[in-house]
Structures are given as C-alpha cells and as structure tokens.
Amino acid sequence: MNIYDIVDISTGFFESIVTFMLFDNFMERRKKFKFWIYWLGILVLTIGINISNHLFDISLLNLSGILLTTFTVSFLYKGNITIQLVLSVLGIVISGFSEVIILLFIAVTKNL
C-alpha cells in the first residue's frame, strides 16, 4: 500500500465528515438515535463513496451513486426532502471544489 492508496481511501472519509457537518448545521438530529449511530452513518457514507469512486471512476454514474448514498444517509436527520436533497448536492459540490483547490495547490507548489 502506497501513499496514493491511503489518500484514495481517506477521501471518502473526509467527504463524509464534511457532509455530516452540513447536516448538523442545517438539520436537527433525531432524538431516538444514539450518538454512535451518526458515526455509523459516517462509516456507511464513507464506504458508499469509496465503492462508487472505484466502480464508476469519473462519470455521471459516480456522481449519481454518491448522491443517492448521501441522500439516503440524510434521513438520520429531521428535515423535509427538499432540504435533504439540497444539502446532499451541496456536500458533493463542496467536496469537488476542495479537491480542485488542493490539486491546483499541488500543481503550483510542484511547478506542474
């Protein structure tokens, strides 16, 4: 296992954390779920993102798979479906922008 494998695997985890931070800020947690259920949700979202990234690479199916997984996990929170869908899309957009910014930073620092 090299550094690229580690980064590839950890990408899904960090995208999941960002998505759950969005959910926490704009929706209310359901009182009937314990705290560890949300950590399990992060783990499920991480696995879903990584599987979608590996199966579909860079395609519209990948985006659809991640969106479906994110939207499904959003039901851990109270909120209407419109807000859940918007936050799911917003989480993907933020993750995509951060990946582009990091890539540009690496390209500038390495003179690529």
The first five atom37 places (N, CA, C, CB, O) and aatype in JSON, in Angstrom:
{
  "aatype": [12, 2, 9, 18, 3, 9, 19, 3, 9, 15, 16, 7, 13, 13, 6, 15, 9, 19, 16, 13, 12, 10, 13, 3, 2, 13, 12, 6, 1, 1, 11, 11, 13, 11, 13, 17, 9, 18, 17, 10, 7, 9, 10, 19, 10, 16, 9, 7, 9, 2, 9, 15, 2, 8, 10, 13, 3, 9, 15, 10, 10, 2, 10, 15, 7, 9, 10, 10, 16, 16, 13, 16, 19, 15, 13, 10, 18, 11, 7, 2, 9, 16, 9, 5, 10, 19, 10, 15, 19, 10, 7, 9, 19, 9, 15, 7, 13, 15, 6, 19, 9, 9, 10, 10, 13, 9, 0, 19, 16, 11, 2, 10],
  "atom_mask": [
    [1, 1, 1, 1, 1],
    [1, 1, 1, 1, 1],
    [1, 1, 1, 1, 1],
    [1, 1, 1, 1, 1],
    [1, 1, 1, 1, 1],
    [1, 1, 1, 1, 1],
    [1, 1, 1, 1, 1],
    [1, 1, 1, 1, 1],
    [1, 1, 1, 1, 1],
    [1, 1, 1, 1, 1],
    [1, 1, 1, 1, 1],
    [1, 1, 1, 0, 1],
    [1, 1, 1, 1, 1],
    [1, 1, 1, 1, 1],
    [1, 1, 1, 1, 1],
    [1, 1, 1, 1, 1],
    [1, 1, 1, 1, 1],
    [1, 1, 1, 1, 1],
    [1, 1, 1, 1, 1],
    [1, 1, 1, 1, 1],
    [1, 1, 1, 1, 1],
    [1, 1, 1, 1, 1],
    [1, 1, 1, 1, 1],
    [1, 1, 1, 1, 1],
    [1, 1, 1, 1, 1],
    [1, 1, 1, 1, 1],
    [1, 1, 1, 1, 1],
    [1, 1, 1, 1, 1],
    [1, 1, 1, 1, 1],
    [1, 1, 1, 1, 1],
    [1, 1, 1, 1, 1],
    [1, 1, 1, 1, 1],
    [1, 1, 1, 1, 1],
    [1, 1, 1, 1, 1],
    [1, 1, 1, 1, 1],
    [1, 1, 1, 1, 1],
    [1, 1, 1, 1, 1],
    [1, 1, 1, 1, 1],
    [1, 1, 1, 1, 1],
    [1, 1, 1, 1, 1],
    [1, 1, 1, 0, 1],
    [1, 1, 1, 1, 1],
    [1, 1, 1, 1, 1],
    [1, 1, 1, 1, 1],
    [1, 1, 1, 1, 1],
    [1, 1, 1, 1, 1],
    [1, 1, 1, 1, 1],
    [1, 1, 1, 0, 1],
    [1, 1, 1, 1, 1],
    [1, 1, 1, 1, 1],
    [1, 1, 1, 1, 1],
    [1, 1, 1, 1, 1],
    [1, 1, 1, 1, 1],
    [1, 1, 1, 1, 1],
    [1, 1, 1, 1, 1],
    [1, 1, 1, 1, 1],
    [1, 1, 1, 1, 1],
    [1, 1, 1, 1, 1],
    [1, 1, 1, 1, 1],
    [1, 1, 1, 1, 1],
    [1, 1, 1, 1, 1],
    [1, 1, 1, 1, 1],
    [1, 1, 1, 1, 1],
    [1, 1, 1, 1, 1],
    [1, 1, 1, 0, 1],
    [1, 1, 1, 1, 1],
    [1, 1, 1, 1, 1],
    [1, 1, 1, 1, 1],
    [1, 1, 1, 1, 1],
    [1, 1, 1, 1, 1],
    [1, 1, 1, 1, 1],
    [1, 1, 1, 1, 1],
    [1, 1, 1, 1, 1],
    [1, 1, 1, 1, 1],
    [1, 1, 1, 1, 1],
    [1, 1, 1, 1, 1],
    [1, 1, 1, 1, 1],
    [1, 1, 1, 1, 1],
    [1, 1, 1, 0, 1],
    [1, 1, 1, 1, 1],
    [1, 1, 1, 1, 1],
    [1, 1, 1, 1, 1],
    [1, 1, 1, 1, 1],
    [1, 1, 1, 1, 1],
    [1, 1, 1, 1, 1],
    [1, 1, 1, 1, 1],
    [1, 1, 1, 1, 1],
    [1, 1, 1, 1, 1],
    [1, 1, 1, 1, 1],
    [1, 1, 1, 1, 1],
    [1, 1, 1, 0, 1],
    [1, 1, 1, 1, 1],
    [1, 1, 1, 1, 1],
    [1, 1, 1, 1, 1],
    [1, 1, 1, 1, 1],
    [1, 1, 1, 0, 1],
    [1, 1, 1, 1, 1],
    [1, 1, 1, 1, 1],
    [1, 1, 1, 1, 1],
    [1, 1, 1, 1, 1],
    [1, 1, 1, 1, 1],
    [1, 1, 1, 1, 1],
    [1, 1, 1, 1, 1],
    [1, 1, 1, 1, 1],
    [1, 1, 1, 1, 1],
    [1, 1, 1, 1, 1],
    [1, 1, 1, 1, 1],
    [1, 1, 1, 1, 1],
    [1, 1, 1, 1, 1],
    [1, 1, 1, 1, 1],
    [1, 1, 1, 1, 1],
    [1, 1, 1, 1, 1]
  ],
  "atom_positions": [
    [[0.85, -1.17, 0.0], [0.0, 0.0, 0.0], [0.89, 1.24, 0.0], [-0.96, 0.0, 1.22], [1.76, 1.39, 0.86]],
    [[0.67, 2.11, -0.96], [1.46, 3.33, -1.04], [0.62, 4.54, -0.63], [2.03, 3.52, -2.46], [-0.55, 4.4, -0.25]],
    [[1.2, 5.7, -0.72], [0.54, 6.93, -0.27], [-0.71, 7.23, -1.09], [1.5, 8.1, -0.35], [-1.67, 7.79, -0.57]],
    [[-0.71, 6.87, -2.37], [-1.87, 7.14, -3.22], [-3.07, 6.3, -2.79], [-1.53, 6.86, -4.69], [-4.21, 6.77, -2.85]],
    [[-2.83, 5.08, -2.37], [-3.92, 4.23, -1.87], [-4.5, 4.79, -0.57], [-3.43, 2.8, -1.64], [-5.72, 4.79, -0.38]],
    [[-3.64, 5.27, 0.3], [-4.1, 5.84, 1.56], [-4.93, 7.09, 1.32], [-2.9, 6.18, 2.47], [-5.98, 7.27, 1.93]],
    [[-4.47, 7.95, 0.42], [-5.22, 9.16, 0.1], [-6.55, 8.82, -0.56], [-4.39, 10.08, -0.83], [-7.58, 9.43, -0.27]],
    [[-6.54, 7.83, -1.44], [-7.76, 7.43, -2.13], [-8.8, 6.91, -1.15], [-7.45, 6.36, -3.17], [-9.99, 7.22, -1.27]],
    [[-8.38, 6.13, -0.19], [-9.3, 5.58, 0.8], [-9.8, 6.67, 1.75], [-8.63, 4.46, 1.59], [-10.97, 6.69, 2.11]],
    [[-8.92, 7.57, 2.16], [-9.3, 8.6, 3.13], [-10.16, 9.7, 2.52], [-8.08, 9.21, 3.74], [-10.8, 10.45, 3.26]],
    [[-10.19, 9.81, 1.2], [-11.02, 10.84, 0.56], [-12.49, 10.67, 0.92], [-10.84, 10.8, -0.96], [-13.16, 11.65, 1.26]],
    [[-12.98, 9.45, 0.86], [-14.38, 9.21, 1.21], [-14.69, 9.56, 2.65], [0.0, 0.0, 0.0], [-15.77, 10.07, 2.95]],
    [[-13.75, 9.3, 3.54], [-13.96, 9.62, 4.95], [-14.09, 11.12, 5.16], [-12.81, 9.07, 5.81], [-14.98, 11.58, 5.87]],
    [[-13.19, 11.89, 4.54], [-13.25, 13.34, 4.73], [-14.48, 13.95, 4.05], [-11.99, 13.98, 4.19], [-15.05, 14.91, 4.57]],
    [[-14.89, 13.4, 2.92], [-16.12, 13.87, 2.3], [-17.33, 13.56, 3.18], [-16.3, 13.22, 0.91], [-18.27, 14.35, 3.24]],
    [[-17.32, 12.44, 3.85], [-18.4, 12.07, 4.76], [-18.45, 13.02, 5.96], [-18.23, 10.63, 5.24], [-19.53, 13.44, 6.38]],
    [[-17.3, 13.34, 6.49], [-17.25, 14.27, 7.62], [-17.83, 15.63, 7.22], [-15.79, 14.44, 8.13], [-18.62, 16.21, 7.96]],
    [[-17.44, 16.14, 6.06], [-17.95, 17.43, 5.58], [-19.46, 17.37, 5.4], [-17.26, 17.84, 4.25], [-20.17, 18.31, 5.77]],
    [[-19.94, 16.29, 4.83], [-21.38, 16.15, 4.61], [-22.14, 16.11, 5.91], [-21.66, 14.9, 3.8], [-23.19, 16.75, 6.04]],
    [[-21.65, 15.37, 6.88], [-22.33, 15.32, 8.17], [-22.24, 16.64, 8.92], [-21.76, 14.2, 9.02], [-23.14, 16.97, 9.69]],
    [[-21.18, 17.4, 8.71], [-21.11, 18.74, 9.31], [-22.19, 19.64, 8.71], [-19.7, 19.37, 9.08], [-22.81, 20.42, 9.43]],
    [[-22.42, 19.53, 7.41], [-23.51, 20.28, 6.78], [-24.86, 19.87, 7.35], [-23.5, 20.07, 5.25], [-25.69, 20.72, 7.68]],
    [[-25.07, 18.57, 7.47], [-26.33, 18.08, 8.02], [-26.54, 18.58, 9.44], [-26.36, 16.55, 7.99], [-27.64, 19.0, 9.8]],
    [[-25.48, 18.55, 10.25], [-25.59, 19.02, 11.64], [-25.93, 20.5, 11.72], [-24.29, 18.75, 12.39], [-26.64, 20.92, 12.64]],
    [[-25.43, 21.29, 10.79], [-25.68, 22.73, 10.83], [-27.06, 23.13, 10.34], [-24.64, 23.44, 10.03], [-27.61, 24.12, 10.81]],
    [[-27.62, 22.39, 9.42], [-28.87, 22.82, 8.8], [-30.07, 21.94, 9.12], [-28.69, 22.88, 7.34], [-31.2, 22.3, 8.78]],
    [[-29.85, 20.8, 9.75], [-30.96, 19.93, 10.14], [-30.78, 19.5, 11.58], [-31.05, 18.7, 9.21], [-29.7, 19.65, 12.16]],
    [[-31.84, 18.98, 12.15], [-31.81, 18.55, 13.55], [-31.67, 17.04, 13.63], [-33.09, 19.02, 14.3], [-32.32, 16.3, 12.89]],
    [[-30.82, 16.59, 14.53], [-30.66, 15.15, 14.74], [-31.93, 14.58, 15.35], [-29.44, 14.85, 15.65], [-32.62, 15.24, 16.14]],
    [[-32.23, 13.36, 14.98], [-33.38, 12.68, 15.58], [-33.01, 12.23, 17.0], [-33.84, 11.46, 14.7], [-31.95, 11.64, 17.21]],
    [[-33.89, 12.52, 17.94], [-33.61, 12.23, 19.35], [-33.57, 10.72, 19.63], [-34.67, 12.88, 20.23], [-32.9, 10.3, 20.57]],
    [[-34.26, 9.92, 18.83], [-34.32, 8.49, 19.12], [-33.03, 7.75, 18.77], [-35.46, 7.88, 18.39], [-32.84, 6.61, 19.19]],
    [[-32.14, 8.39, 18.0], [-30.89, 7.75, 17.62], [-29.79, 8.13, 18.6], [-30.49, 8.13, 16.19], [-29.67, 9.28, 19.0]],
    [[-29.0, 7.15, 18.96], [-27.84, 7.39, 19.83], [-26.75, 8.09, 19.04], [-27.31, 6.06, 20.44], [-26.79, 8.15, 17.81]],
    [[-25.77, 8.63, 19.76], [-24.66, 9.36, 19.13], [-23.85, 8.46, 18.2], [-23.73, 9.96, 20.19], [-23.42, 8.91, 17.14]],
    [[-23.66, 7.22, 18.57], [-22.82, 6.32, 17.76], [-23.48, 5.96, 16.43], [-22.52, 5.06, 18.54], [-22.79, 5.55, 15.5]],
    [[-24.8, 6.12, 16.34], [-25.49, 5.86, 15.07], [-25.0, 6.83, 14.0], [-27.03, 5.98, 15.25], [-24.89, 6.46, 12.83]],
    [[-24.71, 8.06, 14.39], [-24.23, 9.04, 13.42], [-22.81, 8.71, 12.96], [-24.28, 10.45, 14.02], [-22.45, 8.96, 11.81]],
    [[-21.99, 8.17, 13.85], [-20.66, 7.71, 13.44], [-20.78, 6.5, 12.51], [-19.8, 7.35, 14.68], [-19.98, 6.35, 11.59]],
    [[-21.75, 5.65, 12.75], [-22.02, 4.55, 11.85], [-22.48, 5.08, 10.49], [-23.08, 3.61, 12.44], [-22.13, 4.53, 9.45]],
    [[-23.27, 6.17, 10.5], [-23.68, 6.81, 9.26], [-22.5, 7.35, 8.48], [0.0, 0.0, 0.0], [-22.46, 7.25, 7.25]],
    [[-21.51, 7.93, 9.18], [-20.3, 8.41, 8.53], [-19.55, 7.25, 7.89], [-19.39, 9.15, 9.53], [-19.05, 7.36, 6.77]],
    [[-19.47, 6.13, 8.61], [-18.8, 4.95, 8.08], [-19.52, 4.41, 6.84], [-18.71, 3.87, 9.16], [-18.88, 4.06, 5.85]],
    [[-20.85, 4.34, 6.9], [-21.62, 3.86, 5.75], [-21.45, 4.78, 4.55], [-23.12, 3.75, 6.12], [-21.28, 4.31, 3.42]],
    [[-21.48, 6.09, 4.79], [-21.29, 7.04, 3.7], [-19.88, 6.94, 3.13], [-21.56, 8.47, 4.18], [-19.7, 7.04, 1.91]],
    [[-18.89, 6.75, 3.98], [-17.51, 6.58, 3.52], [-17.38, 5.36, 2.61], [-16.57, 6.44, 4.72], [-16.77, 5.44, 1.55]],
    [[-17.96, 4.25, 3.04], [-17.9, 3.04, 2.23], [-18.64, 3.24, 0.91], [-18.5, 1.84, 3.0], [-18.17, 2.81, -0.14]],
    [[-19.81, 3.89, 0.96], [-20.56, 4.15, -0.25], [-19.82, 5.03, -1.24], [0.0, 0.0, 0.0], [-19.83, 4.76, -2.44]],
    [[-19.17, 6.07, -0.74], [-18.41, 6.97, -1.61], [-17.22, 6.23, -2.22], [-17.92, 8.21, -0.82], [-16.97, 6.36, -3.42]],
    [[-16.5, 5.47, -1.41], [-15.33, 4.75, -1.93], [-15.72, 3.69, -2.96], [-14.57, 4.09, -0.79], [-15.04, 3.52, -3.97]],
    [[-16.81, 2.98, -2.7], [-17.26, 1.97, -3.68], [-17.68, 2.65, -4.98], [-18.44, 1.15, -3.1], [-17.33, 2.18, -6.06]],
    [[-18.42, 3.74, -4.87], [-18.86, 4.44, -6.07], [-17.66, 5.0, -6.85], [-19.81, 5.57, -5.71], [-17.64, 4.94, -8.08]],
    [[-16.68, 5.53, -6.14], [-15.49, 6.06, -6.81], [-14.72, 4.96, -7.54], [-14.57, 6.73, -5.79], [-14.22, 5.19, -8.64]],
    [[-14.64, 3.78, -6.96], [-13.88, 2.69, -7.58], [-14.64, 2.02, -8.72], [-13.51, 1.66, -6.54], [-14.05, 1.61, -9.71]],
    [[-15.96, 1.91, -8.57], [-16.73, 1.25, -9.61], [-16.93, 2.12, -10.86], [-18.08, 0.85, -9.06], [-16.81, 1.64, -11.98]],
    [[-17.22, 3.4, -10.63], [-17.63, 4.25, -11.74], [-16.6, 5.3, -12.13], [-18.9, 4.93, -11.39], [-16.81, 6.02, -13.11]],
    [[-15.5, 5.4, -11.41], [-14.42, 6.34, -11.7], [-14.98, 7.75, -11.87], [-13.65, 5.91, -12.97], [-15.77, 8.21, -11.04]],
    [[-14.6, 8.45, -12.92], [-15.08, 9.81, -13.14], [-16.2, 9.74, -14.18], [-13.91, 10.77, -13.62], [-15.95, 9.75, -15.38]],
    [[-17.43, 9.66, -13.69], [-18.56, 9.59, -14.6], [-19.81, 10.12, -13.91], [-18.78, 8.16, -15.1], [-19.8, 10.41, -12.71]],
    [[-20.86, 10.23, -14.68], [-22.12, 10.68, -14.14], [-22.72, 9.62, -13.2], [-23.1, 11.0, -15.27], [-23.45, 9.96, -12.27]],
    [[-22.42, 8.36, -13.44], [-22.88, 7.3, -12.55], [-22.24, 7.43, -11.16], [-22.57, 5.93, -13.15], [-22.89, 7.16, -10.15]],
    [[-20.98, 7.83, -11.13], [-20.31, 8.04, -9.85], [-21.02, 9.14, -9.06], [-18.82, 8.4, -10.06], [-21.3, 8.98, -7.87]],
    [[-21.29, 10.23, -9.73], [-21.99, 11.34, -9.08], [-23.36, 10.89, -8.59], [-22.13, 12.53, -10.05], [-23.78, 11.25, -7.49]],
    [[-24.07, 10.12, -9.4], [-25.39, 9.62, -9.01], [-25.3, 8.67, -7.82], [-26.06, 8.92, -10.19], [-26.13, 8.73, -6.91]],
    [[-24.3, 7.8, -7.81], [-24.12, 6.87, -6.7], [-23.82, 7.58, -5.4], [0.0, 0.0, 0.0], [-24.37, 7.24, -4.35]],
    [[-22.95, 8.57, -5.46], [-22.62, 9.32, -4.25], [-23.83, 10.12, -3.78], [-21.43, 10.27, -4.51], [-24.09, 10.18, -2.57]],
    [[-24.56, 10.72, -4.71], [-25.74, 11.49, -4.34], [-26.81, 10.6, -3.7], [-26.32, 12.2, -5.57], [-27.43, 10.99, -2.71]],
    [[-27.01, 9.43, -4.26], [-28.0, 8.5, -3.7], [-27.6, 8.05, -2.29], [-28.17, 7.29, -4.61], [-28.44, 7.98, -1.4]],
    [[-26.33, 7.74, -2.1], [-25.85, 7.32, -0.78], [-25.97, 8.45, 0.24], [-24.4, 6.84, -0.87], [-26.4, 8.24, 1.37]],
    [[-25.59, 9.65, -0.18], [-25.66, 10.81, 0.72], [-27.11, 11.13, 1.08], [-25.0, 12.03, 0.07], [-27.42, 11.42, 2.23]],
    [[-27.98, 11.08, 0.08], [-29.4, 11.36, 0.33], [-30.01, 10.32, 1.26], [-30.18, 11.41, -0.99], [-30.82, 10.66, 2.12]],
    [[-29.63, 9.07, 1.11], [-30.15, 8.01, 1.97], [-29.71, 8.21, 3.42], [-29.68, 6.65, 1.46], [-30.51, 8.04, 4.34]],
    [[-28.46, 8.58, 3.61], [-27.94, 8.78, 4.97], [-28.55, 10.03, 5.61], [-26.41, 8.89, 4.94], [-28.6, 10.14, 6.83]],
    [[-29.01, 10.97, 4.79], [-29.58, 12.21, 5.34], [-30.86, 11.96, 6.12], [-29.85, 13.2, 4.21], [-31.31, 12.85, 6.85]],
    [[-31.46, 10.8, 5.98], [-32.68, 10.5, 6.73], [-32.42, 10.23, 8.21], [-33.37, 9.33, 6.11], [-33.36, 9.97, 8.96]],
    [[-31.16, 10.28, 8.63], [-30.86, 10.23, 10.06], [-31.27, 11.54, 10.73], [-29.35, 9.96, 10.28], [-31.35, 11.61, 11.96]],
    [[-31.52, 12.57, 9.95], [-31.85, 13.9, 10.45], [-33.3, 14.24, 10.16], [-30.93, 14.94, 9.85], [-33.9, 13.71, 9.23]],
    [[-33.84, 15.15, 10.96], [-35.18, 15.69, 10.69], [-35.04, 16.8, 9.66], [-35.86, 16.22, 12.0], [-34.11, 17.6, 9.71]],
    [[-35.96, 16.84, 8.74], [-35.96, 17.88, 7.72], [-36.79, 17.44, 6.55], [0.0, 0.0, 0.0], [-37.04, 16.24, 6.36]],
    [[-37.22, 18.41, 5.75], [-38.0, 17.99, 4.6], [-37.08, 17.49, 3.49], [-38.89, 19.15, 4.09], [-35.87, 17.71, 3.51]],
    [[-37.67, 16.82, 2.54], [-36.9, 16.15, 1.49], [-36.14, 17.15, 0.63], [-37.81, 15.29, 0.61], [-35.04, 16.85, 0.17]],
    [[-36.7, 18.32, 0.41], [-36.01, 19.33, -0.4], [-34.71, 19.76, 0.25], [-36.92, 20.55, -0.6], [-33.68, 19.86, -0.42]],
    [[-34.74, 20.02, 1.55], [-33.53, 20.42, 2.27], [-32.51, 19.29, 2.27], [-33.87, 20.84, 3.71], [-31.31, 19.54, 2.11]],
    [[-32.96, 18.07, 2.45], [-32.06, 16.92, 2.43], [-31.38, 16.77, 1.07], [-32.81, 15.64, 2.79], [-30.19, 16.48, 1.0]],
    [[-32.14, 16.96, 0.01], [-31.57, 16.84, -1.33], [-30.59, 17.98, -1.62], [-32.68, 16.84, -2.38], [-29.52, 17.74, -2.18]],
    [[-30.95, 19.2, -1.24], [-30.06, 20.35, -1.47], [-28.76, 20.18, -0.69], [-30.77, 21.67, -1.06], [-27.68, 20.45, -1.22]],
    [[-28.85, 19.75, 0.55], [-27.64, 19.57, 1.35], [-26.79, 18.42, 0.83], [-28.0, 19.32, 2.81], [-25.56, 18.47, 0.92]],
    [[-27.42, 17.38, 0.3], [-26.66, 16.28, -0.3], [-25.87, 16.76, -1.51], [-27.6, 15.14, -0.71], [-24.7, 16.43, -1.66]],
    [[-26.51, 17.55, -2.36], [-25.83, 18.1, -3.54], [-24.75, 19.08, -3.11], [-26.84, 18.8, -4.49], [-23.66, 19.08, -3.67]],
    [[-25.06, 19.92, -2.12], [-24.09, 20.91, -1.64], [-22.85, 20.23, -1.06], [-24.73, 21.82, -0.59], [-21.74, 20.72, -1.24]],
    [[-23.02, 19.13, -0.36], [-21.87, 18.39, 0.16], [-20.96, 17.88, -0.95], [0.0, 0.0, 0.0], [-19.74, 17.94, -0.83]],
    [[-21.56, 17.39, -2.03], [-20.77, 16.92, -3.17], [-20.05, 18.08, -3.84], [-21.67, 16.19, -4.19], [-18.89, 17.94, -4.23]],
    [[-20.73, 19.21, -3.98], [-20.12, 20.39, -4.62], [-18.94, 20.9, -3.79], [-21.17, 21.51, -4.8], [-17.89, 21.22, -4.34]],
    [[-19.11, 20.98, -2.48], [-18.02, 21.44, -1.61], [-16.82, 20.49, -1.7], [-18.5, 21.56, -0.15], [-15.68, 20.94, -1.78]],
    [[-17.09, 19.2, -1.69], [-16.0, 18.22, -1.8], [-15.29, 18.34, -3.15], [-16.54, 16.79, -1.63], [-14.06, 18.27, -3.21]],
    [[-16.05, 18.53, -4.2], [-15.45, 18.69, -5.53], [-14.59, 19.93, -5.63], [0.0, 0.0, 0.0], [-13.49, 19.88, -6.18]],
    [[-15.09, 21.05, -5.11], [-14.31, 22.28, -5.13], [-13.03, 22.15, -4.31], [-15.14, 23.44, -4.61], [-11.97, 22.64, -4.71]],
    [[-13.13, 21.49, -3.15], [-11.93, 21.34, -2.32], [-10.89, 20.45, -3.02], [-12.3, 20.74, -0.95], [-9.69, 20.7, -2.9]],
    [[-11.35, 19.43, -3.73], [-10.41, 18.59, -4.47], [-9.71, 19.38, -5.58], [-11.13, 17.39, -5.07], [-8.51, 19.21, -5.8]],
    [[-10.45, 20.23, -6.26], [-9.86, 21.06, -7.32], [-8.86, 22.06, -6.73], [-10.96, 21.81, -8.11], [-7.79, 22.25, -7.29]],
    [[-9.21, 22.68, -5.62], [-8.31, 23.64, -4.99], [-7.03, 22.95, -4.52], [-9.01, 24.34, -3.8], [-5.93, 23.49, -4.7]],
    [[-7.15, 21.78, -3.93], [-5.96, 21.04, -3.49], [-5.1, 20.65, -4.67], [-6.37, 19.8, -2.69], [-3.88, 20.74, -4.62]],
    [[-5.74, 20.2, -5.75], [-4.99, 19.84, -6.96], [-4.25, 21.04, -7.53], [-5.94, 19.27, -8.01], [-3.09, 20.92, -7.94]],
    [[-4.9, 22.19, -7.57], [-4.23, 23.4, -8.06], [-3.08, 23.81, -7.15], [-5.25, 24.56, -8.18], [-2.03, 24.25, -7.63]],
    [[-3.27, 23.67, -5.84], [-2.2, 24.0, -4.9], [-0.99, 23.09, -5.11], [-2.7, 23.88, -3.46], [0.15, 23.55, -5.11]],
    [[-1.24, 21.81, -5.29], [-0.15, 20.86, -5.53], [0.55, 21.19, -6.85], [-0.67, 19.41, -5.55], [1.78, 21.15, -6.93]],
    [[-0.24, 21.51, -7.87], [0.35, 21.83, -9.19], [1.21, 23.09, -9.11], [-0.76, 22.02, -10.24], [2.27, 23.14, -9.73]],
    [[0.79, 24.08, -8.36], [1.56, 25.32, -8.23], [2.83, 25.08, -7.43], [0.71, 26.41, -7.57], [3.9, 25.57, -7.8]],
    [[2.72, 24.33, -6.33], [3.91, 24.12, -5.49], [4.93, 23.2, -6.15], [3.5, 23.54, -4.14], [6.12, 23.31, -5.88]],
    [[4.48, 22.3, -7.0], [5.39, 21.38, -7.68], [5.8, 21.87, -9.09], [4.73, 20.01, -7.79], [6.54, 21.19, -9.79]],
    [[5.3, 23.04, -9.47], [5.58, 23.62, -10.79], [5.17, 22.68, -11.92], [7.05, 23.96, -10.91], [5.94, 22.47, -12.86]],
    [[3.97, 22.13, -11.83], [3.46, 21.22, -12.86], [2.66, 21.99, -13.89], [2.6, 20.12, -12.23], [2.15, 21.39, -14.84]]
  ]
}
